[in-house]
Short mmCIF file of C-alpha atoms and ligand atoms in Angstrom, two decimals:
data_model
loop_
_atom_site.label_atom_id
_atom_site.label_comp_id
_atom_site.label_asym_id
_atom_site.label_seq_id
_atom_site.Cartn_x
_atom_site.Cartn_y
_atom_site.Cartn_z
CA UNK N 1 -24.45 -8.48 26.71
CA UNK N 2 -22.23 -5.39 26.54
CA UNK N 3 -20.43 -5.02 23.24
CA UNK N 4 -16.76 -5.99 23.31
CA UNK N 5 -14.18 -3.31 24.04
CA UNK N 6 -11.49 -3.02 21.43
CA UNK N 7 -7.82 -2.08 21.43
CA UNK N 8 -5.69 -1.42 18.37
CA UNK N 9 -1.91 -1.83 18.64
CA UNK N 10 0.09 -0.09 15.90
CA UNK N 11 -1.49 3.01 14.39
CA UNK N 12 -0.12 3.22 10.84
CA UNK N 13 -2.13 2.98 7.59
CA UNK N 14 -3.77 -0.20 8.82
CA UNK N 15 -4.16 0.47 12.54
CA UNK N 16 -5.23 4.13 12.47
CA UNK N 17 -7.89 3.30 9.89
CA UNK N 18 -9.01 0.18 11.76
CA UNK N 19 -9.26 2.05 15.08
CA UNK N 20 -11.36 4.84 13.54
CA UNK N 21 -13.55 2.31 11.71
CA UNK N 22 -14.18 0.31 14.89
CA UNK N 23 -15.29 3.52 16.64
CA UNK N 24 -17.52 4.28 13.65
CA UNK N 25 -19.11 0.84 14.06
CA UNK N 26 -20.03 1.83 17.63
CA UNK N 27 -17.27 0.25 19.74
CA UNK N 28 -15.20 1.83 22.50
CA UNK N 29 -11.64 1.80 21.19
CA UNK N 30 -8.25 2.35 22.83
CA UNK N 31 -5.20 2.72 20.57
CA UNK N 32 -1.47 2.39 21.26
CA UNK N 33 1.57 3.09 19.12
CA UNK N 34 5.22 3.10 20.19
CA UNK N 35 5.91 6.30 18.17
CA UNK N 36 4.90 9.20 20.46
CA UNK N 37 4.55 11.79 17.61
CA UNK N 38 2.00 9.57 15.87
CA UNK N 39 -0.05 9.32 19.06
CA UNK N 40 0.11 13.07 19.63
CA UNK N 41 -1.24 13.76 16.12
CA UNK N 42 -4.02 11.21 16.55
CA UNK N 43 -5.02 12.65 19.92
CA UNK N 44 -5.66 15.96 18.15
CA UNK N 45 -7.83 14.16 15.58
CA UNK N 46 -5.16 14.35 12.84
CA UNK N 47 -4.27 11.42 10.60
CA UNK N 48 -0.58 10.48 10.76
CA UNK N 49 -0.60 10.04 6.94
CA UNK N 50 -2.65 11.24 3.97
CA UNK N 51 -5.57 8.91 3.40
CA UNK N 52 -8.83 10.19 1.90
CA UNK N 53 -11.63 10.39 4.50
CA UNK N 54 -9.49 9.22 7.43
CA UNK N 55 -9.06 12.58 9.11
CA UNK N 56 -12.83 13.20 9.01
CA UNK N 57 -13.49 9.76 10.50
CA UNK N 58 -10.93 10.34 13.26
CA UNK N 59 -12.39 13.74 14.10
CA UNK N 60 -15.85 12.16 14.44
CA UNK N 61 -14.62 9.81 17.16
CA UNK N 62 -11.41 10.95 18.88
CA UNK N 63 -12.19 11.90 22.50
CA UNK N 64 -11.62 15.60 23.14
CA UNK N 65 -12.33 16.71 19.57
CA UNK N 66 -15.37 18.97 19.60
CA UNK N 67 -18.56 17.19 18.56
CA UNK N 68 -16.93 13.74 18.46
CA UNK N 69 -18.49 10.55 19.82
CA UNK N 70 -15.49 10.27 22.19
CA UNK N 71 -15.31 6.52 21.51
CA UNK N 72 -11.67 6.56 20.35
CA UNK N 73 -8.88 7.20 22.87
CA UNK N 74 -5.14 6.58 22.99
CA UNK N 75 -2.66 5.46 25.62
CA UNK N 76 0.98 4.48 25.90
CA UNK N 77 0.30 2.10 28.79
CA UNK N 78 0.26 -1.63 28.04
CA UNK N 79 -1.33 -2.19 31.42
CA UNK N 80 -4.25 0.03 30.44
CA UNK N 81 -4.54 -1.74 27.07
CA UNK N 82 -4.61 -5.14 28.78
CA UNK N 83 -7.20 -4.08 31.36
CA UNK N 84 -9.44 -2.33 28.79
CA UNK N 85 -9.78 -4.70 25.87
CA UNK N 86 -11.84 -7.79 25.16
CA UNK N 87 -10.46 -7.88 21.62
CA UNK N 88 -6.91 -6.67 20.87
CA UNK N 89 -6.08 -6.04 17.20
CA UNK N 90 -2.37 -6.20 16.37
CA UNK N 91 -1.78 -3.92 13.36
CA UNK N 92 1.98 -3.27 13.47
CA UNK N 93 4.06 -3.41 10.30
CA UNK N 94 6.15 -6.32 9.07
CA UNK N 95 8.77 -4.79 6.74
CA UNK N 96 11.31 -6.68 4.66
CA UNK N 97 14.40 -7.62 6.67
CA UNK N 98 17.49 -5.62 5.88
CA UNK N 99 19.52 -7.47 3.25
CA UNK N 100 17.22 -10.50 3.12
CA UNK N 101 13.93 -11.53 1.53
CA UNK N 102 12.33 -12.63 4.80
CA UNK N 103 9.94 -10.48 6.77
CA UNK N 104 10.95 -8.71 9.96
CA UNK N 105 8.63 -9.98 12.70
CA UNK N 106 10.20 -7.93 15.48
CA UNK N 107 7.30 -5.45 15.79
CA UNK N 108 4.69 -8.21 15.95
CA UNK N 109 6.76 -10.20 18.42
CA UNK N 110 7.35 -7.22 20.63
CA UNK N 111 3.63 -6.26 20.57
CA UNK N 112 2.69 -9.75 21.74
CA UNK N 113 5.45 -9.85 24.36
CA UNK N 114 4.31 -6.48 25.75
CA UNK N 115 0.60 -7.23 25.69
CA UNK N 116 0.33 -10.85 26.87
CA UNK N 117 1.58 -10.32 30.47
CA UNK N 118 -1.30 -7.83 30.96
CA UNK N 119 -4.05 -10.25 29.93
CA UNK N 120 -5.59 -11.14 33.30
CA UNK N 121 -9.03 -12.21 32.07
CA UNK N 122 -10.76 -13.54 28.94
CA UNK N 123 -9.28 -11.83 25.88
CA UNK N 124 -8.91 -12.37 22.14
CA UNK N 125 -5.71 -11.18 20.49
CA UNK N 126 -6.34 -10.72 16.75
CA UNK N 127 -3.41 -10.48 14.37
CA UNK N 128 -4.02 -8.33 11.30
CA UNK N 129 -0.42 -7.77 10.19
CA UNK N 130 0.81 -9.69 7.13
CA UNK N 131 3.03 -12.45 8.49
CA UNK N 132 4.81 -15.59 7.25
CA UNK N 133 2.59 -18.68 7.49
CA UNK N 134 3.20 -20.44 10.79
CA UNK N 135 3.53 -17.23 12.80
CA UNK N 136 0.04 -17.45 14.34
CA UNK N 137 0.69 -20.90 15.80
CA UNK N 138 3.97 -19.69 17.27
CA UNK N 139 2.38 -16.53 18.71
CA UNK N 140 -0.55 -18.49 20.18
CA UNK N 141 1.94 -20.64 22.08
CA UNK N 142 3.75 -17.53 23.31
CA UNK N 143 0.51 -15.98 24.57
CA UNK N 144 -0.33 -19.20 26.41
CA UNK N 145 3.08 -18.98 28.14
CA UNK N 146 2.92 -15.30 29.06
CA UNK N 147 -0.73 -14.47 29.79
CA UNK N 148 -1.82 -14.74 33.45
CA UNK N 149 -5.30 -15.60 32.07
CA UNK N 150 -3.92 -18.85 30.61
CA UNK N 151 -6.31 -20.53 28.19
CA UNK N 152 -8.77 -17.63 28.58
CA UNK N 153 -6.43 -15.56 26.40
CA UNK N 154 -6.78 -16.73 22.80
CA UNK N 155 -5.38 -15.77 19.42
CA UNK N 156 -7.13 -15.35 16.05
CA UNK N 157 -5.75 -14.30 12.66
CA UNK N 158 -7.75 -11.82 10.59
CA UNK N 159 -5.80 -10.58 7.55
CA UNK N 160 -6.46 -7.13 6.20
CA UNK N 161 -6.95 -6.40 2.50
CA UNK N 162 -7.24 -2.62 2.53
CA UNK N 163 -5.80 -0.61 -0.33
CA UNK N 164 -4.13 2.71 0.39
CA UNK N 165 -6.25 5.49 -1.04
CA UNK N 166 -9.40 3.44 -0.26
CA UNK N 167 -8.49 2.39 3.28
CA UNK N 168 -11.59 3.83 4.97
CA UNK N 169 -14.00 2.35 2.46
CA UNK N 170 -12.20 -1.03 2.43
CA UNK N 171 -12.25 -1.19 6.24
CA UNK N 172 -15.90 -0.19 6.70
CA UNK N 173 -17.16 -2.18 3.70
CA UNK N 174 -14.66 -5.01 3.12
CA UNK N 175 -15.22 -7.40 0.19
CA UNK N 176 -14.56 -10.36 2.50
CA UNK N 177 -13.66 -11.04 6.12
CA UNK N 178 -11.32 -13.94 6.76
CA UNK N 179 -10.78 -15.23 10.29
CA UNK N 180 -8.40 -17.96 11.27
CA UNK N 181 -9.48 -19.22 14.69
CA UNK N 182 -8.51 -21.86 17.23
CA UNK N 183 -12.05 -22.44 18.45
CA UNK N 184 -15.68 -21.25 18.63
CA UNK N 185 -15.06 -18.43 21.12
CA UNK N 186 -12.77 -16.53 18.74
CA UNK N 187 -15.24 -16.93 15.89
CA UNK N 188 -18.18 -15.76 18.02
CA UNK N 189 -16.35 -12.63 19.19
CA UNK N 190 -15.24 -11.70 15.67
CA UNK N 191 -18.77 -12.23 14.34
CA UNK N 192 -19.88 -9.69 16.95
CA UNK N 193 -17.15 -7.21 15.98
CA UNK N 194 -17.98 -7.49 12.27
CA UNK N 195 -21.77 -7.78 12.65
CA UNK N 196 -22.41 -4.59 10.64
CA UNK N 197 -20.46 -5.46 7.47
CA UNK N 198 -21.69 -9.06 7.66
CA UNK N 199 -25.29 -7.81 7.85
CA UNK N 200 -24.52 -5.73 4.72
CA UNK N 201 -23.61 -8.96 2.92
CA UNK N 202 -19.82 -9.17 3.35
CA UNK N 203 -18.82 -12.87 3.20
CA UNK N 204 -17.36 -14.14 6.50
CA UNK N 205 -14.92 -17.01 6.00
CA UNK N 206 -13.70 -19.10 8.93
CA UNK N 207 -10.43 -20.99 8.51
CA UNK N 208 -7.53 -22.42 10.47
CA UNK N 209 -4.46 -20.29 11.26
CA UNK N 210 -2.24 -21.23 8.29
CA UNK N 211 -4.98 -20.75 5.72
CA UNK N 212 -5.88 -17.30 7.07
CA UNK N 213 -2.22 -16.25 6.95
CA UNK N 214 -1.85 -17.63 3.41
CA UNK N 215 -4.98 -15.92 2.04
CA UNK N 216 -3.25 -12.56 2.36
CA UNK N 217 0.04 -13.50 0.72
CA UNK N 218 -1.74 -15.50 -1.99
CA UNK N 219 -4.00 -12.54 -2.83
CA UNK N 220 -1.08 -10.11 -3.05
CA UNK N 221 0.95 -12.58 -5.13
CA UNK N 222 -1.94 -12.96 -7.56
CA UNK N 223 -2.34 -9.20 -7.93
CA UNK N 224 1.40 -8.76 -8.49
CA UNK N 225 1.33 -11.57 -11.05
CA UNK N 226 -1.45 -9.85 -12.99
CA UNK N 227 0.51 -6.60 -13.11
CA UNK N 228 3.75 -8.29 -14.13
CA UNK N 229 1.90 -10.36 -16.74
CA UNK N 230 0.66 -7.24 -18.50
CA UNK N 231 4.06 -5.60 -18.10
CA UNK N 232 5.66 -8.64 -19.78
CA UNK N 233 3.15 -8.13 -22.61
CA UNK N 234 4.28 -4.49 -22.70
CA UNK N 235 7.85 -5.68 -23.29
CA UNK N 236 6.64 -7.80 -26.20
CA UNK N 237 4.56 -4.91 -27.55
CA UNK N 238 7.65 -2.70 -27.43
CA UNK N 239 9.57 -5.30 -29.44
CA UNK N 240 6.75 -5.89 -31.94
CA UNK N 241 5.36 -2.34 -32.12
CA UNK N 242 2.03 -3.40 -30.59
CA UNK N 243 -0.17 -1.45 -28.16
CA UNK N 244 -0.42 -2.95 -24.66
CA UNK N 245 -3.27 -0.63 -23.65
CA UNK N 246 -5.49 -2.00 -26.42
CA UNK N 247 -4.27 -5.51 -25.73
CA UNK N 248 -5.22 -5.24 -22.03
CA UNK N 249 -8.64 -3.88 -22.91
CA UNK N 250 -9.24 -6.67 -25.38
CA UNK N 251 -8.22 -9.56 -23.11
CA UNK N 252 -9.96 -7.91 -20.14
CA UNK N 253 -13.35 -8.28 -21.82
CA UNK N 254 -13.05 -11.99 -21.15
CA UNK N 255 -14.51 -12.01 -17.67
CA UNK N 256 -12.38 -15.00 -16.70
CA UNK N 257 -9.45 -12.59 -17.07
CA UNK N 258 -11.10 -9.30 -16.05
CA UNK N 259 -9.90 -5.77 -16.68
CA UNK N 260 -8.68 -4.83 -13.23
CA UNK N 261 -4.96 -4.77 -12.42
CA UNK N 262 -4.01 -4.98 -16.08
CA UNK N 263 -2.58 -1.48 -16.38
CA UNK N 264 0.91 -1.67 -17.81
CA UNK N 265 3.48 0.88 -16.72
CA UNK N 266 6.43 1.22 -14.37
CA UNK N 267 4.98 -1.50 -12.17
CA UNK N 268 4.02 -2.08 -8.58
CA UNK N 269 5.59 -0.68 -5.43
CA UNK N 270 4.44 0.34 -1.96
CA UNK N 271 4.72 -1.14 1.49
CA UNK N 272 2.96 -4.42 0.64
CA UNK N 273 3.21 -6.09 -2.76
CA UNK N 274 7.02 -6.13 -3.24
CA UNK N 275 7.94 -7.18 0.30
CA UNK N 276 5.06 -9.65 0.60
CA UNK N 277 6.21 -11.51 -2.55
CA UNK N 278 9.74 -11.74 -1.22
CA UNK N 279 8.70 -12.82 2.27
CA UNK N 280 6.43 -15.46 0.70
CA UNK N 281 9.35 -16.89 -1.33
CA UNK N 282 11.59 -16.88 1.74
CA UNK N 283 8.96 -18.70 3.81
CA UNK N 284 8.32 -21.27 1.07
CA UNK N 285 12.06 -21.99 1.15
CA UNK N 286 11.98 -22.57 4.91
CA UNK N 287 9.05 -24.94 4.42
CA UNK N 288 10.93 -26.92 1.75
CA UNK N 289 8.45 -25.77 -0.91
CA UNK N 290 10.51 -23.11 -2.70
CA UNK N 291 9.82 -24.59 -6.17
CA UNK N 292 6.15 -23.71 -5.81
CA UNK N 293 7.01 -20.02 -5.79
CA UNK N 294 10.03 -19.73 -8.10
CA UNK N 295 7.71 -17.98 -10.57
CA UNK N 296 7.41 -15.09 -8.11
CA UNK N 297 11.09 -14.34 -8.64
CA UNK N 298 10.25 -13.73 -12.31
CA UNK N 299 7.26 -11.56 -11.33
CA UNK N 300 9.62 -9.46 -9.20
CA UNK N 301 12.23 -9.23 -12.01
CA UNK N 302 9.69 -8.18 -14.65
CA UNK N 303 8.50 -5.50 -12.24
CA UNK N 304 11.98 -4.13 -11.55
CA UNK N 305 12.87 -4.21 -15.30
CA UNK N 306 10.07 -1.74 -16.01
CA UNK N 307 11.78 0.91 -13.89
CA UNK N 308 15.01 0.40 -15.85
CA UNK N 309 13.09 0.55 -19.14
CA UNK N 310 11.62 3.91 -18.11
CA UNK N 311 15.13 5.25 -17.50
CA UNK N 312 16.21 3.98 -20.95
CA UNK N 313 13.20 5.59 -22.59
CA UNK N 314 14.16 8.91 -20.98
CA UNK N 315 17.75 8.50 -22.16
CA UNK N 316 16.54 7.85 -25.71
CA UNK N 317 14.22 10.86 -25.65
CA UNK N 318 17.22 12.96 -24.64
CA UNK N 319 19.30 11.79 -27.60
CA UNK N 320 21.27 9.13 -25.74
CA UNK N 321 22.77 11.01 -22.78
CA UNK N 322 21.38 11.98 -19.37
CA UNK N 323 24.30 14.02 -18.10
CA UNK N 324 23.27 17.58 -17.33
CA UNK N 325 19.81 17.15 -18.90
CA UNK N 326 16.79 18.61 -17.11
CA UNK N 327 14.05 16.14 -16.33
CA UNK N 328 10.63 16.90 -14.82
CA UNK N 329 9.11 14.01 -12.88
CA UNK N 330 5.38 14.15 -12.19
CA UNK N 331 4.58 11.91 -9.24
CA UNK N 332 6.64 10.51 -6.37
CA UNK N 333 4.21 8.28 -4.44
CA UNK N 334 3.78 4.59 -5.30
CA UNK N 335 0.15 5.25 -6.29
CA UNK N 336 -2.21 8.23 -6.35
CA UNK N 337 -4.32 9.33 -3.33
CA UNK N 338 -1.56 8.36 -0.93
CA UNK N 339 1.50 10.12 0.45
CA UNK N 340 3.36 6.81 0.70
CA UNK N 341 6.71 6.64 -1.12
CA UNK N 342 7.82 3.25 0.21
CA UNK N 343 9.43 1.33 -2.68
CA UNK N 344 7.83 3.80 -5.07
CA UNK N 345 8.60 3.07 -8.73
CA UNK N 346 8.28 6.81 -9.50
CA UNK N 347 10.83 7.87 -6.91
CA UNK N 348 13.10 4.97 -7.86
CA UNK N 349 13.13 6.12 -11.52
CA UNK N 350 13.69 9.75 -10.47
CA UNK N 351 16.58 8.60 -8.27
CA UNK N 352 18.19 6.50 -11.02
CA UNK N 353 18.05 9.43 -13.46
CA UNK N 354 19.57 11.75 -10.87
CA UNK N 355 22.35 9.29 -10.03
CA UNK N 356 23.19 9.07 -13.73
CA UNK N 357 23.79 12.80 -13.92
CA UNK N 358 20.43 14.30 -14.91
CA UNK N 359 18.98 17.30 -13.07
CA UNK N 360 15.68 15.96 -11.83
CA UNK N 361 12.82 18.09 -10.50
CA UNK N 362 9.92 16.25 -8.86
CA UNK N 363 6.39 17.38 -8.16
CA UNK N 364 3.79 15.30 -6.31
CA UNK N 365 0.46 16.51 -4.89
CA UNK N 366 0.87 14.80 -1.48
CA UNK N 367 4.17 12.95 -1.35
CA UNK N 368 6.71 15.81 -1.34
CA UNK N 369 7.62 15.66 2.33
CA UNK N 370 8.11 11.89 2.38
CA UNK N 371 9.99 11.97 -0.95
CA UNK N 372 12.33 14.67 0.30
CA UNK N 373 13.08 12.65 3.42
CA UNK N 374 14.04 9.59 1.34
CA UNK N 375 15.76 11.46 -1.52
CA UNK N 376 16.87 14.90 -0.32
CA UNK N 377 19.25 15.42 -3.26
CA UNK N 378 16.50 15.55 -5.91
CA UNK N 379 15.03 18.91 -6.91
CA UNK N 380 11.46 19.59 -5.79
CA UNK N 381 8.93 22.04 -7.27
CA UNK N 382 5.67 23.38 -5.84
CA UNK N 383 3.56 22.62 -8.90
CA UNK N 384 3.60 20.57 -12.10
CA UNK N 385 4.15 23.77 -14.07
CA UNK N 386 7.19 24.71 -12.00
CA UNK N 387 8.64 21.21 -12.34
CA UNK N 388 8.24 21.34 -16.13
CA UNK N 389 9.78 24.82 -16.48
CA UNK N 390 12.97 24.47 -18.53
CA UNK N 391 12.68 20.64 -18.74
CA UNK N 392 14.14 18.72 -21.68
CA UNK N 393 11.75 15.84 -21.04
CA UNK N 394 8.70 15.28 -18.79
CA UNK N 395 8.02 11.89 -17.13
CA UNK N 396 4.53 11.04 -15.87
CA UNK N 397 5.17 8.42 -13.17
CA UNK N 398 2.20 8.43 -10.73
CA UNK N 399 -1.32 8.69 -12.11
CA UNK N 400 -2.74 11.49 -9.93
CA UNK N 401 -6.06 12.85 -11.25
CA UNK N 402 -4.58 16.37 -11.45
CA UNK N 403 -2.03 15.23 -14.05
CA UNK N 404 -4.85 14.15 -16.36
CA UNK N 405 -6.16 17.71 -16.22
CA UNK N 406 -2.84 19.36 -17.16
CA UNK N 407 -2.94 21.72 -20.12
CA UNK N 408 -0.37 20.47 -22.66
CA UNK N 409 -0.21 23.90 -24.36
CA UNK N 410 0.55 25.76 -21.12
CA UNK N 411 3.22 23.23 -20.15
CA UNK N 412 4.63 23.40 -23.68
CA UNK N 413 5.16 27.15 -23.25
CA UNK N 414 7.48 26.65 -20.25
CA UNK N 415 9.25 23.38 -21.20
CA UNK N 416 12.57 23.54 -22.97
CA UNK N 417 11.57 20.66 -25.30
CA UNK N 418 8.17 19.08 -25.79
CA UNK N 419 8.86 15.44 -24.92
CA UNK N 420 6.55 13.59 -22.56
CA UNK N 421 6.84 9.95 -21.48
CA UNK N 422 3.86 8.28 -19.82
CA UNK N 423 5.00 5.64 -17.35
CA UNK N 424 1.45 4.86 -16.20
CA UNK N 425 -0.54 4.70 -19.42
CA UNK N 426 -3.27 6.99 -18.15
CA UNK N 427 -2.66 10.18 -20.17
CA UNK N 428 -4.50 10.68 -23.45
CA UNK N 429 -1.85 11.07 -26.15
CA UNK N 430 -4.14 13.01 -28.52
CA UNK N 431 -4.18 16.46 -26.83
CA UNK N 432 -0.45 16.23 -26.08
CA UNK N 433 0.44 15.43 -29.67
CA UNK N 434 -1.94 18.15 -30.87
CA UNK N 435 -0.06 20.67 -28.69
CA UNK N 436 3.20 19.71 -30.39
CA UNK N 437 4.55 17.20 -27.87
CA UNK N 438 6.35 13.98 -28.73
CA UNK N 439 4.34 11.50 -26.65
CA UNK N 440 5.70 8.07 -25.79
CA UNK N 441 4.45 5.48 -23.32
CA UNK N 442 5.63 2.10 -22.07
CA UNK N 443 4.33 -0.73 -24.26
CA UNK N 444 2.75 1.53 -26.87
CA UNK N 445 3.75 2.26 -30.44
CA UNK N 446 5.88 5.35 -31.06
CA UNK N 447 3.17 7.02 -33.06
C1 LIG M 501 -2.16 -3.86 -1.90
C2 LIG M 501 -3.39 -4.76 -2.10
O1 LIG M 501 -4.14 -4.33 -3.21
C3 LIG M 501 -4.23 -4.77 -0.83
O2 LIG M 501 -5.34 -5.64 -0.98
C4 LIG M 501 -3.36 -5.22 0.33
O3 LIG M 501 -4.08 -5.21 1.53
C5 LIG M 501 -2.14 -4.32 0.45
O4 LIG M 501 -1.42 -4.27 -0.78
P1 LIG M 501 -1.76 -1.22 -1.98
O5 LIG M 501 -0.36 -1.46 -1.54
O6 LIG M 501 -2.53 -0.09 -1.39
O7 LIG M 501 -2.64 -2.52 -1.73
O8 LIG M 501 -1.68 -0.98 -3.55
P2 LIG M 501 -2.41 -1.52 -4.86
O9 LIG M 501 -3.62 -0.73 -5.15
O10 LIG M 501 -2.53 -3.00 -4.84
O11 LIG M 501 -1.30 -1.10 -5.94
C6 LIG M 501 0.03 -1.64 -5.83
C7 LIG M 501 0.91 -1.10 -6.92
O12 LIG M 501 0.56 -1.67 -8.18
C8 LIG M 501 0.88 0.41 -7.13
O13 LIG M 501 2.22 0.87 -7.26
C9 LIG M 501 0.10 0.58 -8.42
O14 LIG M 501 0.48 1.74 -9.12
C10 LIG M 501 0.49 -0.68 -9.18
N1 LIG M 501 -0.50 -1.10 -10.18
C11 LIG M 501 -1.77 -1.44 -9.83
C12 LIG M 501 -0.11 -1.20 -11.52
O15 LIG M 501 1.05 -0.93 -11.89
N2 LIG M 501 -1.03 -1.64 -12.44
C13 LIG M 501 -2.29 -1.97 -12.11
O16 LIG M 501 -3.06 -2.36 -13.01
C14 LIG M 501 -2.68 -1.85 -10.76
#
């Protein structure tokens, strides 16, 4: 039997990576995005965002790029998508609704509305976007109404767990594959699509629709809870003069707790964790189960408090006033190895300091363009050294590898005062203190 032909709808962090990975696994892939500039970049073999390894993978497969397999192509025609695919992956984003906790389903809805009328034969539509539980059942009914193929057009839900910065690796070698299906045909097709990772030992879990949808939001809620737990411990350490870094290491040795996701600092951000928590609470409310998730409100509050605490720490380091003070901010993205500044704690702190009258200069290895678009009134420098020049205090807010390599003596020569605050707990205080810097970090003792 010929291997299934695949389409990918929505070519952001998730979709662009998924499309390239499917081509890498040997499938013929056709991608569609409603943003023409994104498609144009992809057609040239360029990634629409910074993601390690993605550009190389695209160049190996995008048709027209010299030496590529030619298995990955793009189109803006829904008709072509419908005629081409046996399996259609829906990878569009589901942002937080403006002014509400709930998630904005308009991109998913419009993808399904555009695709379904072009399904004339057997087809499997596979949702990968993170959606409120209950969406798959609703979308399955909509496909049944709209698709000329009738019952031959089915839906499955296959949540995605990729981390930015590791998207390629997580997509090619996932730690689990979860598929919510309506029947054996969907399962069989997805087993075929994921035959390679499954043969490598990746667990393949088959569930119903609601469970598959919930796996994603439950996993993200658990990760957020771990981070906010250790950040709550950081608050206690600050009050009691304890060291949260040592505390995390010590409790992490208990393998029931584990060491991962216990790094205290300015907290979580990005396009997933914050909005997924809020959408989950909103959905629980609609289901009459809001009490089950009231704790997530506290997880969110702890997380947001850390940003405010960072601002207070900067104010203290500057003798109590921010007005007119020069602040260097190292890092703008929500995490290293990404250019994503969506709900970035680093940029949020930089913005708060600026709005309170400080002169803030930001440097980030990959996030400058996106940061500038969101916050054009901040100052931007071309290097860490330039950002630090003349600064009264330096804030380390995204843990890029290059910041670990900085030379405290060289930065000390250009700074106005030697004060550094580590908002990510990844810098080694010893060399900084040796070079004459006052080094402070969230949740750690002053000296
Ligand atoms: C997350 C999930 O990890 C992924 O499985 C899901 O598919 C999408 O959402 P991502 O948004 O890429 O992935 O970021 P993640 O690596 O989870 O980090 C989220 C935030 O938490 C970052 O701002 C990071 O700096 C912060 N973080 C992480 C901490 O503050 N402390 C930690 O110990 C770990």
